[in-house]
Amino acid sequence: MEKDILKELNERQRDAADYTEGPLLIVAGAGAGKTKTLTYRIINLIRKGVSPDEILAVTFTNKAAKEMRDRTVALLSDRQYNRLPFISTFHALGVYILKENAHILGLTKHFTIADESDAQSIIKDALKSLDLDPKQYEPRKIKSMISKAKGDFISREKFAEEAVAPFAVMVAKIWEMYEKGLKAEGALDFDDLLLQTVLLLKKYPEIKLSYQNKWKYIHIDEYQDTNEVQYELTKLLVGPKENICVVGDTDQNIYSWRGANIKNMLHFEKDYPSAKIVMLEQNYRSTKTIIEAANEIIKKNVFRAPKNLFTENNIGEQIGICVAYDETVEANFIAQKIYELCESKEAEPKDIAILYRANFQSRVLEEALLSRQIPYHVLGVKFFDRKEVRDILSYIRASLNQESLSDIKRIINIPARGIGKVTLAKLFANQFSELPAGMQTKINKFYATLEDFKIYMESHTASESVKYILEKSGMEAELKAGGEMELERLENIKELVTLALKYDAYGEESIDMLLTDASLASDQDSLMHDKKNEGVRLMTVHASKGLEFKYVFITGLEQDLFPHAGIGGKGKSDSEEERRLFYVAVTRAEHKLFLSYANIRTIFGMRQVNSPSEFLSDIPAHLTTLEEANYESTDRVVYL
């Protein structure tokens, strides 16, 4: 007799997992087991007779998708299935649909996914062609405006039509040139992966219907974080039976700055009037003390689905609060406390996270950890963003798509081939015949190498291909001949080979899947691929969402830093988002939480006196204890 897996869930989780027909909204608080509930619901559908390949589950990060996929496979291990549910991120879903219909869009199956670096490079070239200084008109800011418009489902034509301010008019012009640049390379940027998918489904009803018939049961995780395009994509994929299950928490909506619309979740009942709503309020992660503090913090917000977290865990330790003279004293307190936790064997470095509101705060924290020889890992340096890893990936992309000029530009002189910028400019301007014979030979040899790589990849796995390119490109020999830094880079490429092994089982699709995952990797993915990540984790609060740690230090709790003056405090919705951000930070902690602030902090070279964050006063006094910070500041200035 088959095991009743739903008995492993609490009553509300079981209610959600067993409701399999029609629209379902699961309001899941922090640490309430939403991934477990979603996974068990998928398994329950299969055991009720639904074919696994009729089930779609979409989330926001590779880490979350992998966790759900691994849990699903583990729970299905007692049966044999030829197919599995389609579990992916939104962007990976877009890539899948676009590749299946690439010919309709005038793309090849091997179209390039332009990452932020590629996109900004195209924008920089566009600025230069208009005699505009990229230092004055920052490419990152222009790309951000274009990205926000695409996420809000605003077309380039509409943006240009409504542009009034000189900067917006300039962005509209750059946007046009940017799209031409992408097209010339046979590339799409991150936003296009979703936008073009939506446009495809809207333009071709028969294609939309084919996916509605393919995926009859749809699950969307972190629904509160969907933007307009993601919301529209979800609506297009839902069939007439409205078998859609969304999971979210309005209290964890912290991405409005990149288009996330909390109204998508708040209006779910209007979109689907017959929807069932299930509240998951039991927290399995944190102590009673941390949960009580979190409830007190978030209850001041108005734009939320009311709920009250509770837990059956222990009361736990009080929340430690450190009042430091300045940021150096604050950092030394945190480093010393971590040193003591590790020395007493209460924790390992990897069990500990230091969270901050702004990236600049990490410098002094790193110095304090280094001085005590505490290993640490700064989240934000993606494994796939490392130069040597990007070089290998560019070789792969350029071999599969020789129109990808960004990749050609990157690797044509790796290792050095004596091909200069002037030569490259002539090559890209279709003036190859004007080059000296010797240079033509060099370039022809380079393209022959790319063709060789392409042929090799057609009959070999991803890991074999990476090893082959590493050797035949000459990169391996060059790195081996270098110093310690070059050998470390070689180790990173070898780690890429190890990672590629996981894709080999997909056969001829393995190299495409590796490229897709590399292009869509997030900051959190560096935790999965970096061998040197066993240290204390340093990250922004935004980056910590979805993670959990035994010990959490939240730093810089000063008014105008957290909540941030540049973002929070302007309007009601802005201030509420800052409060939600603090709530997310607090609920990352399992065992013990430390909060700290500095009376004086140097920002942009100016020392300023601070008042404590308003958030600190929201925490009842009986939940906190004052921590001593008996460390001298490195600054000897006396303020009277």
XYZ file of C-alpha atoms in Angstrom:
640
model
C 0.000 0.000 0.000
C 1.296 3.453 -0.942
C 2.427 5.724 1.867
C 0.155 8.687 2.646
C 2.725 11.458 2.320
C 0.218 14.168 3.261
C 0.375 12.942 6.875
C 3.786 14.578 7.036
C 2.160 18.012 6.652
C 0.353 20.120 9.225
C -3.379 20.635 8.822
C -3.184 23.799 6.685
C -0.332 22.515 4.543
C -2.331 19.332 3.961
C -5.396 21.361 3.026
C -3.359 23.202 0.371
C -1.634 20.089 -0.969
C -4.907 18.178 -1.281
C -6.828 20.950 -3.083
C -5.920 20.077 -6.654
C -8.694 21.434 -8.890
C -9.291 25.125 -9.534
C -7.431 28.276 -8.438
C -5.602 28.224 -5.092
C -3.846 31.028 -3.211
C -1.426 29.949 -0.474
C -0.420 32.821 1.797
C 2.777 31.455 3.339
C 4.643 33.291 6.079
C 8.424 33.194 6.454
C 9.697 29.728 7.325
C 6.212 28.202 7.033
C 7.253 25.346 4.739
C 5.938 26.682 1.442
C 8.453 24.722 -0.671
C 7.520 21.511 1.137
C 3.812 22.240 0.638
C 4.236 22.969 -3.070
C 6.345 19.852 -3.572
C 3.851 17.605 -1.773
C 1.017 19.130 -3.790
C 2.852 18.203 -7.002
C 3.409 14.639 -5.737
C -0.248 14.408 -4.690
C -1.342 15.427 -8.190
C 0.822 12.699 -9.710
C -0.488 10.083 -7.306
C -4.018 11.109 -8.228
C -3.238 10.209 -11.827
C -1.950 13.458 -13.348
C 0.950 12.857 -15.734
C 4.152 14.502 -14.375
C 4.775 16.343 -17.656
C 1.392 18.098 -17.326
C 2.669 19.951 -14.250
C 4.551 23.273 -14.347
C 6.171 24.924 -11.325
C 7.873 28.319 -11.626
C 9.951 30.210 -9.091
C 12.474 33.058 -9.112
C 15.882 31.570 -8.336
C 17.862 28.578 -9.553
C 18.417 27.638 -5.915
C 14.679 27.464 -5.197
C 13.985 25.572 -8.434
C 16.760 23.067 -7.686
C 15.492 22.517 -4.145
C 11.947 21.866 -5.390
C 13.197 19.629 -8.206
C 15.410 17.578 -5.864
C 12.596 17.134 -3.345
C 10.191 16.064 -6.078
C 12.607 13.465 -7.477
C 13.262 12.121 -3.964
C 9.549 11.738 -3.250
C 8.969 10.022 -6.582
C 11.761 7.529 -6.002
C 9.307 4.768 -5.054
C 7.946 4.821 -8.612
C 9.428 4.858 -12.088
C 8.518 7.795 -14.331
C 9.893 8.522 -17.770
C 9.113 12.221 -17.363
C 9.182 14.760 -14.547
C 7.297 17.977 -13.847
C 8.742 21.074 -15.532
C 10.278 23.012 -12.628
C 12.227 26.152 -13.479
C 12.684 29.865 -12.994
C 10.592 32.354 -14.960
C 13.527 33.185 -17.223
C 14.422 29.550 -17.867
C 10.781 28.944 -18.811
C 11.020 31.831 -21.273
C 14.187 30.368 -22.787
C 12.474 26.981 -23.187
C 9.449 28.431 -24.995
C 11.536 30.746 -27.172
C 13.912 27.972 -28.227
C 10.978 25.789 -29.214
C 9.690 28.644 -31.391
C 12.958 30.345 -32.360
C 12.275 30.098 -36.109
C 9.104 32.190 -35.731
C 11.113 34.977 -34.076
C 13.915 34.874 -36.638
C 16.338 33.393 -34.095
C 18.406 30.227 -34.056
C 18.107 27.656 -31.314
C 21.525 28.799 -30.091
C 20.601 32.458 -29.647
C 22.804 34.320 -27.196
C 21.480 35.524 -23.852
C 23.077 38.917 -23.279
C 23.946 39.381 -19.623
C 24.243 42.746 -17.864
C 27.856 43.170 -18.932
C 27.026 42.438 -22.573
C 24.004 44.758 -22.493
C 25.953 47.641 -20.988
C 28.715 47.156 -23.558
C 26.206 47.536 -26.424
C 24.747 50.649 -24.762
C 28.234 52.073 -24.264
C 28.980 51.630 -27.971
C 25.668 53.330 -28.820
C 26.552 56.300 -26.622
C 29.944 56.656 -28.284
C 28.377 56.553 -31.738
C 26.236 59.535 -30.683
C 29.330 61.342 -29.332
C 27.998 61.005 -25.780
C 30.318 60.300 -22.852
C 29.540 56.952 -21.129
C 30.956 58.444 -17.923
C 28.335 61.189 -18.013
C 25.466 59.014 -19.243
C 25.968 55.857 -17.225
C 25.152 52.699 -19.284
C 23.982 50.877 -16.147
C 21.373 53.542 -15.437
C 20.160 53.556 -19.053
C 19.903 49.753 -19.045
C 17.972 49.915 -15.766
C 15.417 52.310 -17.292
C 14.982 50.087 -20.346
C 14.655 47.011 -18.135
C 12.045 48.655 -15.915
C 9.987 49.686 -18.978
C 10.129 46.171 -20.442
C 9.093 44.687 -17.090
C 6.144 47.071 -16.961
C 5.152 45.908 -20.459
C 5.946 49.301 -22.004
C 7.123 49.075 -25.600
C 10.041 51.079 -26.981
C 7.641 52.975 -29.240
C 5.373 53.926 -26.343
C 8.365 54.924 -24.195
C 9.659 57.173 -27.006
C 6.213 58.677 -27.553
C 5.838 59.597 -23.869
C 9.437 60.749 -23.353
C 9.531 64.478 -22.562
C 12.596 65.065 -20.392
C 15.879 65.308 -22.353
C 17.363 62.276 -20.590
C 14.300 60.127 -21.384
C 14.428 61.253 -25.032
C 18.095 60.220 -25.151
C 17.277 56.849 -23.538
C 14.593 56.246 -26.183
C 17.189 56.799 -28.926
C 19.728 54.561 -27.199
C 17.039 51.902 -26.717
C 16.462 51.786 -30.493
C 20.185 51.356 -31.126
C 20.430 48.819 -28.300
C 17.745 46.620 -29.896
C 19.547 46.795 -33.250
C 22.776 45.777 -31.500
C 21.098 42.767 -29.886
C 19.519 41.750 -33.186
C 22.846 41.977 -35.013
C 24.301 39.497 -32.538
C 21.301 37.177 -32.596
C 20.838 37.900 -28.905
C 18.108 38.593 -26.371
C 18.592 40.239 -22.991
C 17.083 38.972 -19.712
C 13.955 41.078 -20.055
C 13.371 39.858 -23.618
C 13.272 36.269 -22.393
C 9.955 37.091 -20.733
C 8.704 39.941 -22.905
C 9.209 38.106 -26.197
C 7.581 34.998 -24.731
C 4.475 36.983 -23.792
C 4.343 38.677 -27.199
C 4.698 35.285 -28.885
C 1.799 33.770 -26.908
C -0.370 36.826 -27.538
C 0.322 36.896 -31.278
C -0.110 33.163 -31.890
C -3.195 31.774 -30.063
C -2.456 28.264 -31.345
C 0.951 28.320 -29.617
C -0.646 29.613 -26.423
C -3.213 26.815 -26.563
C -0.497 24.201 -27.099
C 1.208 25.217 -23.826
C -2.111 25.380 -21.953
C -2.724 21.799 -23.093
C 0.842 20.810 -22.217
C 0.825 22.206 -18.663
C -2.615 21.659 -17.145
C -1.534 22.360 -13.554
C 0.482 25.504 -12.902
C 2.315 26.516 -9.708
C 3.880 29.956 -9.184
C 6.168 30.543 -6.198
C 6.874 33.989 -4.693
C 3.835 35.409 -6.504
C 4.178 38.708 -4.642
C 7.402 39.338 -6.585
C 5.910 39.055 -10.088
C 6.096 42.103 -12.338
C 3.608 42.964 -15.094
C 5.232 40.736 -17.726
C 5.496 37.749 -15.365
C 1.893 38.298 -14.319
C 0.800 38.412 -17.965
C 2.796 35.271 -18.796
C 1.132 33.411 -15.936
C -2.341 34.462 -17.120
C -1.578 33.319 -20.674
C -0.460 29.861 -19.558
C -3.476 29.165 -17.347
C -6.051 27.062 -19.182
C -9.865 27.325 -19.008
C -10.057 25.059 -15.929
C -7.950 27.624 -14.036
C -5.813 25.003 -12.322
C -3.359 27.534 -10.929
C -1.756 27.503 -7.487
C 0.217 30.561 -6.378
C 2.246 30.900 -3.201
C 3.379 34.163 -1.716
C 3.743 36.485 1.220
C 2.900 40.164 0.907
C 5.168 40.778 3.899
C 8.164 39.672 1.816
C 7.537 41.881 -1.226
C 10.863 43.741 -1.427
C 11.473 44.181 -5.151
C 9.176 47.015 -6.264
C 12.282 48.865 -7.496
C 12.641 46.251 -10.222
C 8.954 46.088 -11.090
C 7.470 43.593 -8.602
C 3.817 44.498 -8.073
C 2.291 43.507 -4.738
C -1.170 44.089 -6.251
C -0.788 40.936 -8.349
C -1.147 38.899 -5.175
C -3.646 41.157 -3.416
C -5.917 40.998 -6.495
C -5.691 37.225 -7.024
C -9.275 36.741 -5.839
C -10.488 39.301 -8.392
C -8.648 37.487 -11.177
C -9.971 34.125 -10.025
C -13.268 34.649 -8.103
C -13.592 30.942 -7.268
C -10.161 30.826 -5.623
C -9.590 28.960 -2.384
C -7.267 30.672 0.123
C -5.063 28.808 2.594
C -2.959 30.575 5.234
C 0.323 28.996 6.356
C 1.299 30.713 9.602
C 3.297 28.109 11.516
C 7.005 28.898 11.332
C 9.443 25.984 11.480
C 12.645 28.020 11.251
C 12.993 30.480 14.118
C 12.637 30.703 17.885
C 9.539 32.123 19.582
C 11.527 35.254 20.456
C 12.458 35.966 16.837
C 8.914 35.265 15.608
C 7.334 37.555 18.200
C 9.720 40.346 17.187
C 8.936 39.781 13.482
C 5.181 39.994 14.099
C 5.565 43.253 16.022
C 7.710 44.731 13.236
C 5.408 43.932 10.330
C 2.010 44.611 11.892
C 2.422 48.360 11.299
C 2.142 47.827 7.528
C -1.238 48.387 5.874
C -0.676 46.922 2.376
C -0.597 43.262 3.383
C -2.631 40.089 3.760
C -3.089 39.991 7.566
C -1.557 36.990 9.313
C 0.228 36.182 12.551
C 3.202 33.834 12.536
C 3.533 31.336 15.383
C 5.971 28.551 16.163
C 6.248 25.522 18.403
C 10.032 25.970 18.607
C 11.797 26.967 21.826
C 11.631 30.494 23.222
C 15.323 30.858 22.421
C 17.808 33.554 23.340
C 17.006 37.229 23.537
C 17.872 39.441 20.569
C 21.248 41.071 21.098
C 21.478 44.821 20.455
C 24.841 46.526 20.110
C 25.203 50.309 20.224
C 28.629 51.152 18.742
C 30.586 54.392 18.701
C 31.261 54.087 14.945
C 31.295 51.524 12.146
C 34.766 50.247 13.120
C 33.631 49.451 16.659
C 30.480 47.854 15.256
C 32.513 45.652 12.892
C 34.954 44.642 15.632
C 32.073 43.674 17.921
C 30.567 41.474 15.195
C 33.909 39.855 14.293
C 34.739 39.142 17.948
C 31.291 37.690 18.614
C 31.675 35.411 15.576
C 35.158 34.395 16.743
C 33.738 33.428 20.148
C 30.840 31.465 18.609
C 33.247 29.483 16.449
C 35.830 28.938 19.213
C 33.141 27.595 21.561
C 31.924 25.253 18.779
C 28.436 26.776 19.009
C 28.621 27.501 15.299
C 30.742 27.094 12.181
C 31.457 30.155 10.015
C 29.025 28.913 7.322
C 26.198 28.987 9.900
C 26.539 32.759 10.252
C 25.386 35.652 8.068
C 26.062 39.386 8.273
C 23.387 41.431 6.533
C 23.529 45.087 5.526
C 21.310 47.536 3.674
C 23.964 48.909 1.295
C 26.999 47.269 -0.293
C 29.469 49.912 0.923
C 29.015 48.603 4.479
C 30.914 45.390 3.715
C 34.408 46.922 3.575
C 34.905 47.583 7.287
C 33.247 44.262 8.151
C 35.676 42.403 5.885
C 38.636 44.145 7.530
C 37.443 43.089 10.993
C 36.960 39.467 9.906
C 40.376 39.399 8.216
C 42.077 40.717 11.354
C 40.744 37.698 13.269
C 41.432 35.263 10.414
C 37.742 34.382 10.110
C 36.912 32.950 6.655
C 34.129 34.768 4.844
C 32.329 34.868 1.509
C 30.811 38.028 0.045
C 27.634 37.171 -1.847
C 27.501 39.153 -5.060
C 30.558 37.826 -6.898
C 28.924 35.242 -9.149
C 30.924 32.170 -10.063
C 29.912 32.663 -13.698
C 31.092 36.299 -13.637
C 34.729 35.373 -13.042
C 36.872 36.340 -15.993
C 38.231 32.908 -16.807
C 34.799 31.272 -16.534
C 33.269 33.960 -18.767
C 36.096 33.398 -21.283
C 35.276 29.685 -21.629
C 31.553 30.406 -21.873
C 32.245 33.024 -24.550
C 34.202 30.444 -26.534
C 31.188 28.116 -26.368
C 28.679 30.827 -27.350
C 30.846 32.209 -30.153
C 31.321 28.708 -31.554
C 27.577 28.084 -31.622
C 26.692 31.602 -32.798
C 29.434 33.374 -34.732
C 27.204 36.452 -35.006
C 27.754 37.077 -31.289
C 30.211 39.948 -31.678
C 30.437 40.558 -27.922
C 31.790 37.048 -27.405
C 34.122 37.292 -30.423
C 35.475 40.584 -29.100
C 36.060 39.030 -25.693
C 38.019 35.944 -26.745
C 39.700 36.737 -30.053
C 42.850 37.639 -28.084
C 42.588 34.965 -25.363
C 45.284 33.736 -25.472
C 47.001 36.662 -27.212
C 46.916 36.443 -31.034
C 48.155 39.932 -31.867
C 44.773 41.083 -33.165
C 44.411 44.744 -32.173
C 41.433 47.064 -31.775
C 41.857 48.631 -35.231
C 41.853 45.176 -36.843
C 38.810 44.182 -34.827
C 36.962 47.341 -35.866
C 37.625 46.591 -39.539
C 36.557 42.980 -39.074
C 33.240 44.023 -37.508
C 32.742 46.645 -40.239
C 32.988 43.913 -42.925
C 36.361 45.217 -44.138
C 38.198 41.902 -43.806
C 39.574 42.113 -47.353
C 41.398 45.355 -46.475
C 43.478 43.651 -43.772
C 47.087 42.491 -44.417
C 47.457 38.893 -45.559
C 49.173 37.857 -42.323
C 46.327 39.251 -40.242
C 43.743 37.546 -42.453
C 45.508 34.239 -41.798
C 45.351 34.791 -38.027
C 41.649 35.628 -38.134
C 40.840 32.695 -40.411
C 42.682 30.393 -38.024
C 40.647 31.778 -35.089
C 37.346 31.171 -36.878
C 38.518 27.700 -37.886
C 39.090 27.015 -34.192
C 35.532 28.102 -33.412
C 34.217 25.834 -36.160
C 36.241 22.947 -34.725
C 34.718 23.580 -31.284
C 31.207 23.634 -32.750
C 31.709 20.293 -34.497
C 33.169 18.782 -31.321
C 30.256 19.976 -29.170
C 27.728 18.401 -31.538
C 28.902 14.926 -30.533
C 30.230 15.384 -27.003
C 28.862 16.226 -23.570
C 29.124 19.566 -21.782
C 31.989 18.499 -19.500
C 33.975 17.005 -22.398
C 33.417 20.178 -24.418
C 34.657 22.471 -21.648
C 37.811 20.363 -21.220
C 38.391 20.303 -24.986
C 38.013 24.085 -25.336
C 40.243 24.714 -22.323
C 43.043 22.707 -23.948
C 42.650 23.501 -27.655
C 42.103 27.240 -27.166
C 45.510 27.496 -25.521
C 44.066 28.829 -22.269
C 45.203 25.830 -20.213
C 48.837 26.116 -21.300
C 48.856 29.877 -20.705
C 47.386 29.587 -17.205
C 49.728 26.742 -16.228
C 52.699 28.881 -17.243
C 51.548 31.744 -15.027
C 51.803 32.456 -11.321
C 49.592 31.662 -8.353
C 46.733 33.863 -9.598
C 46.685 32.116 -12.984
C 46.677 28.689 -11.339
C 43.717 29.755 -9.210
C 41.901 30.771 -12.402
C 42.647 27.352 -13.839
C 41.116 25.785 -10.724
C 37.951 27.808 -11.324
C 37.701 26.460 -14.874
C 38.194 22.937 -13.537
C 35.286 23.635 -11.186
C 33.273 24.593 -14.279
C 34.089 21.153 -15.699
C 32.850 19.557 -12.479
C 29.656 21.581 -12.690
C 29.222 20.651 -16.360
C 29.264 16.952 -15.398
C 25.810 17.461 -13.874
C 24.473 18.367 -17.318
C 26.018 15.435 -19.219
C 22.975 13.232 -18.646
C 20.980 15.526 -20.946
C 22.991 14.356 -23.948
C 22.927 16.689 -26.933
C 21.033 19.286 -24.899
C 23.707 19.404 -22.175
C 25.760 22.303 -23.549
C 22.642 24.417 -24.188
C 21.378 23.793 -20.666
C 24.749 24.709 -19.167
C 24.813 27.977 -21.149
C 21.243 28.823 -20.157
C 21.829 28.224 -16.450
C 25.110 30.155 -16.569
C 23.376 33.118 -18.239
C 20.533 33.117 -15.720
C 22.629 32.557 -12.588
C 21.902 34.775 -9.594
C 24.132 35.938 -6.753
C 22.854 33.084 -4.581
C 24.127 30.543 -7.105
C 27.679 31.446 -6.101
C 26.953 29.609 -2.853
C 26.328 26.402 -4.809
C 29.306 26.583 -7.198
C 32.088 28.137 -5.118
C 34.361 25.737 -3.240
C 35.540 28.586 -1.021
C 32.148 29.416 0.408
C 32.452 27.738 3.785
C 32.983 31.041 5.559
C 30.707 33.627 7.139
C 28.271 34.982 4.533
C 28.219 38.738 3.919
C 25.345 40.063 1.813
C 22.707 42.723 1.384
C 19.308 42.041 2.903
C 17.844 41.829 -0.609
C 20.270 39.020 -1.476
C 19.393 37.076 1.686
C 15.780 36.422 0.726
C 15.090 32.693 0.630
C 18.138 31.843 2.765
C 18.377 30.938 6.454
C 21.190 30.838 8.999
C 21.582 29.814 12.651
C 23.081 33.179 13.583
C 22.274 36.458 11.841
C 23.819 39.912 12.390
C 21.848 42.854 10.944
C 24.117 45.887 10.818
C 23.772 49.616 10.252
C 20.358 50.001 11.880
C 20.436 53.778 11.714
C 17.724 56.114 10.544
C 18.255 57.019 6.847
C 20.469 53.952 6.330
C 17.944 51.283 7.343
C 15.277 52.445 6.601
C 17.135 53.962 3.679
C 16.573 57.675 3.100
C 16.933 57.356 -0.662
C 14.217 54.715 -0.908
C 12.101 54.570 2.194
C 10.285 57.382 3.941
C 9.158 59.213 0.812
C 5.718 57.652 0.464
C 3.619 55.179 2.367
C 4.369 52.294 0.003
C 8.117 53.058 0.060
C 8.324 53.107 3.859
C 6.325 49.883 4.029
C 8.763 48.186 1.675
C 11.676 49.156 3.931
C 9.793 47.639 6.864
C 9.180 44.469 4.848
C 12.898 44.382 4.091
C 13.711 44.480 7.809
C 11.112 41.763 8.414
C 12.829 39.571 5.791
C 16.198 40.170 7.482
C 14.900 39.254 10.937
C 13.213 36.065 9.735
C 16.448 34.725 8.201
C 17.626 33.835 11.742
C 16.994 30.411 13.211
C 18.663 30.453 16.638
C 19.985 33.898 17.541
C 19.658 37.411 16.131
C 22.023 40.354 16.664
C 21.134 43.948 15.739
C 23.666 46.761 15.697
C 24.045 50.432 14.848
C 26.758 53.078 14.986
C 26.300 56.518 16.527
C 28.795 57.885 13.989
C 29.335 56.527 10.469
C 31.494 57.732 7.585
C 29.509 57.851 4.334
C 31.027 59.256 1.134
C 33.954 60.588 3.155
C 31.748 62.525 5.581
C 31.364 61.531 9.228
C 27.820 61.967 10.412
C 25.991 61.494 13.694
C 23.098 59.060 13.494
C 19.955 58.258 15.420
C 18.900 54.619 15.829
C 16.513 53.124 13.289
C 12.796 53.458 14.019
C 12.579 49.700 13.536
C 14.437 49.082 16.798
C 11.676 50.722 18.797
C 9.153 48.289 17.292
C 10.744 45.350 19.107
C 9.387 44.861 22.673
C 12.054 45.455 25.313
C 11.538 42.063 26.977
C 12.796 40.378 23.783
C 16.149 42.191 23.729
C 19.376 42.407 25.673
C 22.153 44.982 25.367
C 25.494 43.691 24.074
C 28.764 45.309 25.139
C 30.967 46.792 22.425
C 34.232 47.463 24.240
C 36.444 48.198 21.256
C 38.394 51.297 20.377
C 37.715 53.125 17.149
C 40.565 53.613 14.714
C 39.472 57.233 14.470
C 41.006 59.435 17.199
C 38.896 62.517 16.442
C 37.189 63.791 19.591
C 33.688 65.258 19.206
C 32.564 67.688 21.890
